[in-house]
Short mmCIF file of C-alpha atoms in Angstrom, two decimals:
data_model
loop_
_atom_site.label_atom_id
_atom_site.label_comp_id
_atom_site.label_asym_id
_atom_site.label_seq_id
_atom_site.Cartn_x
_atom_site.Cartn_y
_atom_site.Cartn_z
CA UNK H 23 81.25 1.11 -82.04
CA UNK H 24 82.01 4.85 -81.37
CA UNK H 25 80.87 7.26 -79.12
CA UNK H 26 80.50 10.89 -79.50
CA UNK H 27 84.30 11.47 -78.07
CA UNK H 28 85.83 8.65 -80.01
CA UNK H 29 84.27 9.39 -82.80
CA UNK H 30 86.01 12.94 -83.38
CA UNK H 31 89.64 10.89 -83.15
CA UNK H 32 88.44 7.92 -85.54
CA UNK H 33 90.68 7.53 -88.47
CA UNK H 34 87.64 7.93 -90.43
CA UNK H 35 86.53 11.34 -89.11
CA UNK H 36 90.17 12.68 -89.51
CA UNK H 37 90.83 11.41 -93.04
CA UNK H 38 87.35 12.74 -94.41
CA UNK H 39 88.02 15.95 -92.62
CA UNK H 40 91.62 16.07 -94.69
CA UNK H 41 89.60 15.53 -98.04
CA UNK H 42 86.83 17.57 -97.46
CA UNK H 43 89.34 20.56 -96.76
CA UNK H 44 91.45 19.53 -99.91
CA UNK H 45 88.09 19.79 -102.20
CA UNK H 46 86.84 22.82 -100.51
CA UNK H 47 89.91 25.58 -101.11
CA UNK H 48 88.70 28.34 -103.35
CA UNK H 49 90.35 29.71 -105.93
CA UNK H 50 91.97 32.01 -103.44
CA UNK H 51 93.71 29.50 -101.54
CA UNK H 52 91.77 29.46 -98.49
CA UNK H 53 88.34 27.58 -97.39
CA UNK H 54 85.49 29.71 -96.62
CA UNK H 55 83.67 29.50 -93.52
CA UNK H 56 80.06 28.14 -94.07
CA UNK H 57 78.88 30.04 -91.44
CA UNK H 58 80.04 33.67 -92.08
CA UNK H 59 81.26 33.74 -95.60
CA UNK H 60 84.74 34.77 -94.57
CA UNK H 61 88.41 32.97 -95.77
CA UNK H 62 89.07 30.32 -92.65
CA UNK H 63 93.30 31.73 -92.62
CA UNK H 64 94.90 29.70 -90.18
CA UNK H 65 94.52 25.87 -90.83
CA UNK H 66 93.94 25.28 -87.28
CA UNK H 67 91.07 27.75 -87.23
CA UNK H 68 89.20 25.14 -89.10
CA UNK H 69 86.30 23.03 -87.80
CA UNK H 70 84.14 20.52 -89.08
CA UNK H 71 80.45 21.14 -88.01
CA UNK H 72 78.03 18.49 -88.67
CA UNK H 73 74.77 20.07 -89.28
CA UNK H 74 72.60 17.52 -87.83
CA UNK H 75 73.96 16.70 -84.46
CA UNK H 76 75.84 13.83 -83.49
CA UNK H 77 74.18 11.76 -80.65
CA UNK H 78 74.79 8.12 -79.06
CA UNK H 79 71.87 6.99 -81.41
CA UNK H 80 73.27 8.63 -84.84
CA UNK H 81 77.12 8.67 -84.58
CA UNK H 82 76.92 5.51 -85.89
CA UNK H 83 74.84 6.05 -88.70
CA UNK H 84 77.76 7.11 -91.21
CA UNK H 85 74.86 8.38 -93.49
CA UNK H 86 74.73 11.22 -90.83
CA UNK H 87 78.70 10.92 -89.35
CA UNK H 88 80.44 10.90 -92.00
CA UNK H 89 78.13 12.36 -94.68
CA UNK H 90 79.94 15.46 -96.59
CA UNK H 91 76.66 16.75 -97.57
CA UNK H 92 75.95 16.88 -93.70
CA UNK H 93 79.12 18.62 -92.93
CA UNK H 94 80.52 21.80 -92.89
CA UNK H 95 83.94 23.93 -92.51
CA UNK H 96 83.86 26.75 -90.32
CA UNK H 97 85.67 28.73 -88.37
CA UNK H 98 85.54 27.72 -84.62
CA UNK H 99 84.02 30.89 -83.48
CA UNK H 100 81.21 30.06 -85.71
CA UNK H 101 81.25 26.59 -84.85
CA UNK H 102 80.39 27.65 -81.05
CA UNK H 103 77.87 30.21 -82.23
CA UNK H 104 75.80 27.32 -84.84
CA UNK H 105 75.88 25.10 -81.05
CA UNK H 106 74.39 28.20 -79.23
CA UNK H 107 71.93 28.47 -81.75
CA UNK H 108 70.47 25.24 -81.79
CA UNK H 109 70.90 24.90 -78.23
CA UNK H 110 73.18 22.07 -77.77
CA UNK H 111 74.09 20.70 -74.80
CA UNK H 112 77.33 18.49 -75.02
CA UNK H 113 80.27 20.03 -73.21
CA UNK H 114 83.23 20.10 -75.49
CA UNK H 115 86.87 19.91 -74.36
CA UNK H 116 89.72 21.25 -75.91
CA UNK H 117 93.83 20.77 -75.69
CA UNK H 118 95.72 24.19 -77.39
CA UNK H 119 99.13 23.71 -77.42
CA UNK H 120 102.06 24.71 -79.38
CA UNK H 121 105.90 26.28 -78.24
CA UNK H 122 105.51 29.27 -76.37
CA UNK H 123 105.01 32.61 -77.90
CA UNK H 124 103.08 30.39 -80.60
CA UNK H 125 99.80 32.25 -79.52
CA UNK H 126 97.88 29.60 -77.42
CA UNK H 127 96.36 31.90 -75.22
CA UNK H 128 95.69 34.68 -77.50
CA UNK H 129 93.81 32.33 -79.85
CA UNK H 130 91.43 30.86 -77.33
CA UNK H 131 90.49 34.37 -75.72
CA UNK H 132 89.49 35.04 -79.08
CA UNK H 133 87.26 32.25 -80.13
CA UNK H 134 85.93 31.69 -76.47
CA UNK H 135 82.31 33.02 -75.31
CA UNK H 136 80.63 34.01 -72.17
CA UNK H 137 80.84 31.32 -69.67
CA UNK H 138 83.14 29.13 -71.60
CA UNK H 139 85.78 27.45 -69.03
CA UNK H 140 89.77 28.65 -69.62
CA UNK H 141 92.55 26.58 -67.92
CA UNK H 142 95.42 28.85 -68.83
CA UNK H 143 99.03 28.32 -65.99
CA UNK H 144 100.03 31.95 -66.51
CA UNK H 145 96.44 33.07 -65.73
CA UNK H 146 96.36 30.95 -62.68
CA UNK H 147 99.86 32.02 -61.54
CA UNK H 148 99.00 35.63 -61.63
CA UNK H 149 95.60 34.72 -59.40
CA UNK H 150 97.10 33.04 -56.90
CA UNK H 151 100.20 35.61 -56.45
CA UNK H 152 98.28 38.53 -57.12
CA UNK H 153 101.90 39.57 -58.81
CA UNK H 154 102.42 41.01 -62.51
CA UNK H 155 101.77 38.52 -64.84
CA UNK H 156 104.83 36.11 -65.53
CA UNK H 157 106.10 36.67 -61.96
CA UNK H 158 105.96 33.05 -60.53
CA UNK H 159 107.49 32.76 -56.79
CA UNK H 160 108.91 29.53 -56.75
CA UNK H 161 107.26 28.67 -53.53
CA UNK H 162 104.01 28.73 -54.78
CA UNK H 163 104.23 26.21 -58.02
CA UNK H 164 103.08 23.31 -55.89
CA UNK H 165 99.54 25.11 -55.17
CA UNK H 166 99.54 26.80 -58.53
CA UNK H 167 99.02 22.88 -59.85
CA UNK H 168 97.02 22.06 -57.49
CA UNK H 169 94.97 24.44 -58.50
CA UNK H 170 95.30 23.44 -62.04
CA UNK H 171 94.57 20.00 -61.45
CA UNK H 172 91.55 20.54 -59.97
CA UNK H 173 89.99 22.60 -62.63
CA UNK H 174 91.07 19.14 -65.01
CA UNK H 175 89.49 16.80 -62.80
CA UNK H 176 86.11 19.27 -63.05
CA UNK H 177 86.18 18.96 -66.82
CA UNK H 178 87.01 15.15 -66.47
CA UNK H 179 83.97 14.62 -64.97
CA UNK H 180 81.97 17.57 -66.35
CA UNK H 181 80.75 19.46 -63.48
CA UNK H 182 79.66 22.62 -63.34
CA UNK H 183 77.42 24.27 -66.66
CA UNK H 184 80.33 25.24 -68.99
CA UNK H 185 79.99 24.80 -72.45
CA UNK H 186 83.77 24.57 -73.63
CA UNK H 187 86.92 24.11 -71.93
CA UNK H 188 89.95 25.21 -73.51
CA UNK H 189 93.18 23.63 -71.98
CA UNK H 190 96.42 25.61 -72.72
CA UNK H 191 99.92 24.30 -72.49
CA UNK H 192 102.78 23.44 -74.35
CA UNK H 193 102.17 19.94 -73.89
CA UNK H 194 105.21 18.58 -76.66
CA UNK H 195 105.59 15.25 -75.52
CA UNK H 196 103.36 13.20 -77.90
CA UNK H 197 102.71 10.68 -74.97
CA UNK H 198 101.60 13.56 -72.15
CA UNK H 199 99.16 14.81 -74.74
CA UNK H 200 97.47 12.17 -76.08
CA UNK H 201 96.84 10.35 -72.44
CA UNK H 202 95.21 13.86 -71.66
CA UNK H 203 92.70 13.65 -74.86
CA UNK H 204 91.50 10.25 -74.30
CA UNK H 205 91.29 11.12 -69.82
CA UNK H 206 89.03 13.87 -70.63
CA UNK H 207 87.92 12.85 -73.97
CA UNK H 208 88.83 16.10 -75.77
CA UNK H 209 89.72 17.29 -79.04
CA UNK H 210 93.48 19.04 -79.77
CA UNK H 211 94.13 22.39 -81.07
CA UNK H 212 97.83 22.70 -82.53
CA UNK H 213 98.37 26.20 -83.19
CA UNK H 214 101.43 25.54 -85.69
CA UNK H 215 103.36 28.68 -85.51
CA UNK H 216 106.94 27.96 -86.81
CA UNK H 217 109.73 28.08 -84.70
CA UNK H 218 111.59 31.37 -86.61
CA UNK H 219 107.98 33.46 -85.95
CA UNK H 220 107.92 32.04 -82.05
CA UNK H 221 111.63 33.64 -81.92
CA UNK H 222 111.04 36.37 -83.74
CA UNK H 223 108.26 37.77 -81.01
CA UNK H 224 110.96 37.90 -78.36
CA UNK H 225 111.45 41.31 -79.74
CA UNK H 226 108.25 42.44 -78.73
CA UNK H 227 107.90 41.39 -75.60
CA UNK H 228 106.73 43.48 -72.38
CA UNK H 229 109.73 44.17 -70.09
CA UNK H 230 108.44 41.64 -67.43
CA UNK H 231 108.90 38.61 -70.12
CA UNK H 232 112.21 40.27 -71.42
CA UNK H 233 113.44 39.10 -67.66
CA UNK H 234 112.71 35.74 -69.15
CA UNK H 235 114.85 33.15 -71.23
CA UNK H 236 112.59 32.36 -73.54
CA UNK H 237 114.89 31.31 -76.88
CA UNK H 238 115.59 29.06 -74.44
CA UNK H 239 112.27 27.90 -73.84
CA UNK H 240 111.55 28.04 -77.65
CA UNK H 241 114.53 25.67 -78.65
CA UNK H 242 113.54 23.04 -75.40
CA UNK H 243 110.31 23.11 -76.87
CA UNK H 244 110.60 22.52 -80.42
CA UNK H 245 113.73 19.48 -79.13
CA UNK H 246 110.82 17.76 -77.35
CA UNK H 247 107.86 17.86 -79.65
CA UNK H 248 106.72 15.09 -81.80
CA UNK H 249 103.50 15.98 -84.14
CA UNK H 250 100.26 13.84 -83.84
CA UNK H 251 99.40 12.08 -87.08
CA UNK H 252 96.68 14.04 -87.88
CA UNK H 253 99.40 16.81 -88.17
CA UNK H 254 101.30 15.45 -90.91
#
């Protein structure tokens, strides 16, 4: 029996997702958001939206589940918007990750909406020291988690009235990541950006992150990482 948060890391959800995106490219190349009409371009962009909502009394029903008919690919701007619309209430939780300068943050301040709940280190750092962003005093890392825990135990137990919480962190270590999914019961976001494009952005950093060593952050990152089967 699955609930709601199992049921989005079933082997069945995740292999019908794979072959409904496989039978739904256009001739184009890319799958078209159901929602807006526009190309979905980045794979991880994609979301599968079930139309009638999954509850404890239907996710087990895979006439409504796992129904293709009942499902749609959007993008997951427009997968938050259809929620707003029809008023739902579950909170969602979500784990972007990827080697740094992949575009983590960038990505979720895009697709997140009023009142949505962001727990982003860098973002925290710069709170707490009140310095330029990037600046991080050594003697304040041990409060800076703190902090950061404490926003994960919140989502863990779903206080407060958010509607989405986007977790952002490099999070390589296959182990590390998947113990945080099933604590909080959240859904991962890979943002896939190769290794040469990570590098390549070094170039265009801000003169605060050229301080930084981040080719060597880039090549500890992509040593460590192990891919999730439903990245394969």
């Amino acid at each position: 029996m699955e609930t709601i948060q199992t049921f989005y890391k079933s082997k069945q959800w995740q292999r019908l997702i794979r072959i409904l995106k496989q039978e739904r490219i256009s001739e184009e190349g890319f799958i078209i958001c159901e929602h807006c009409g526009k190309p979905i371009v980045k794979k991880y962009d994609c979301i599968g939206h079930h139309k009638v909502e999954l509850t404890a009394e239907n996710v087990n029903d895979p006439a409504i589940s796992l129904n293709p008919e009942l499902i749609a690919l959007v993008h997951h701007r427009c997968h938050n918007e259809e929620h707003e619309r029809f008023g739902s209430k579950r909170q969602q939780v979500f784990i972007v990750y990827g080697s740094p300068l992949s575009g983590k943050s960038s990505y979720v301040h895009s697709i997140a909406a009023a009142g949505d709940l962001i727990v982003d280190m860098d973002s925290i750092w710069q709170c707490v020291s009140g310095l330029e962003r990037y600046r991080k005093p050594n003697r304040l890392k041990n409060i800076v988690f703190d902090v950061r825990n404490k926003l994960i135990e919140e989502i863990k137990f779903r206080r407060g009235h958010w509607r989405n919480a986007y977790i952002i962190g490099g999070y390589p270590l296959i182990g590390e990541r998947q113990r945080l999914i099933k604590e909080l019961g959240a859904e991962e976001i890979f943002i896939d950006t190769t290794k040469q494009e990570c590098l390549n952005r070094m170039y265009y950093l801000d003169d605060v992150r050229k301080d930084l060593d981040y080719e060597a952050f880039i090549e500890k990152w992509w040593r460590e990482y192990a891919p999730t089967q439903a990245e394969n």
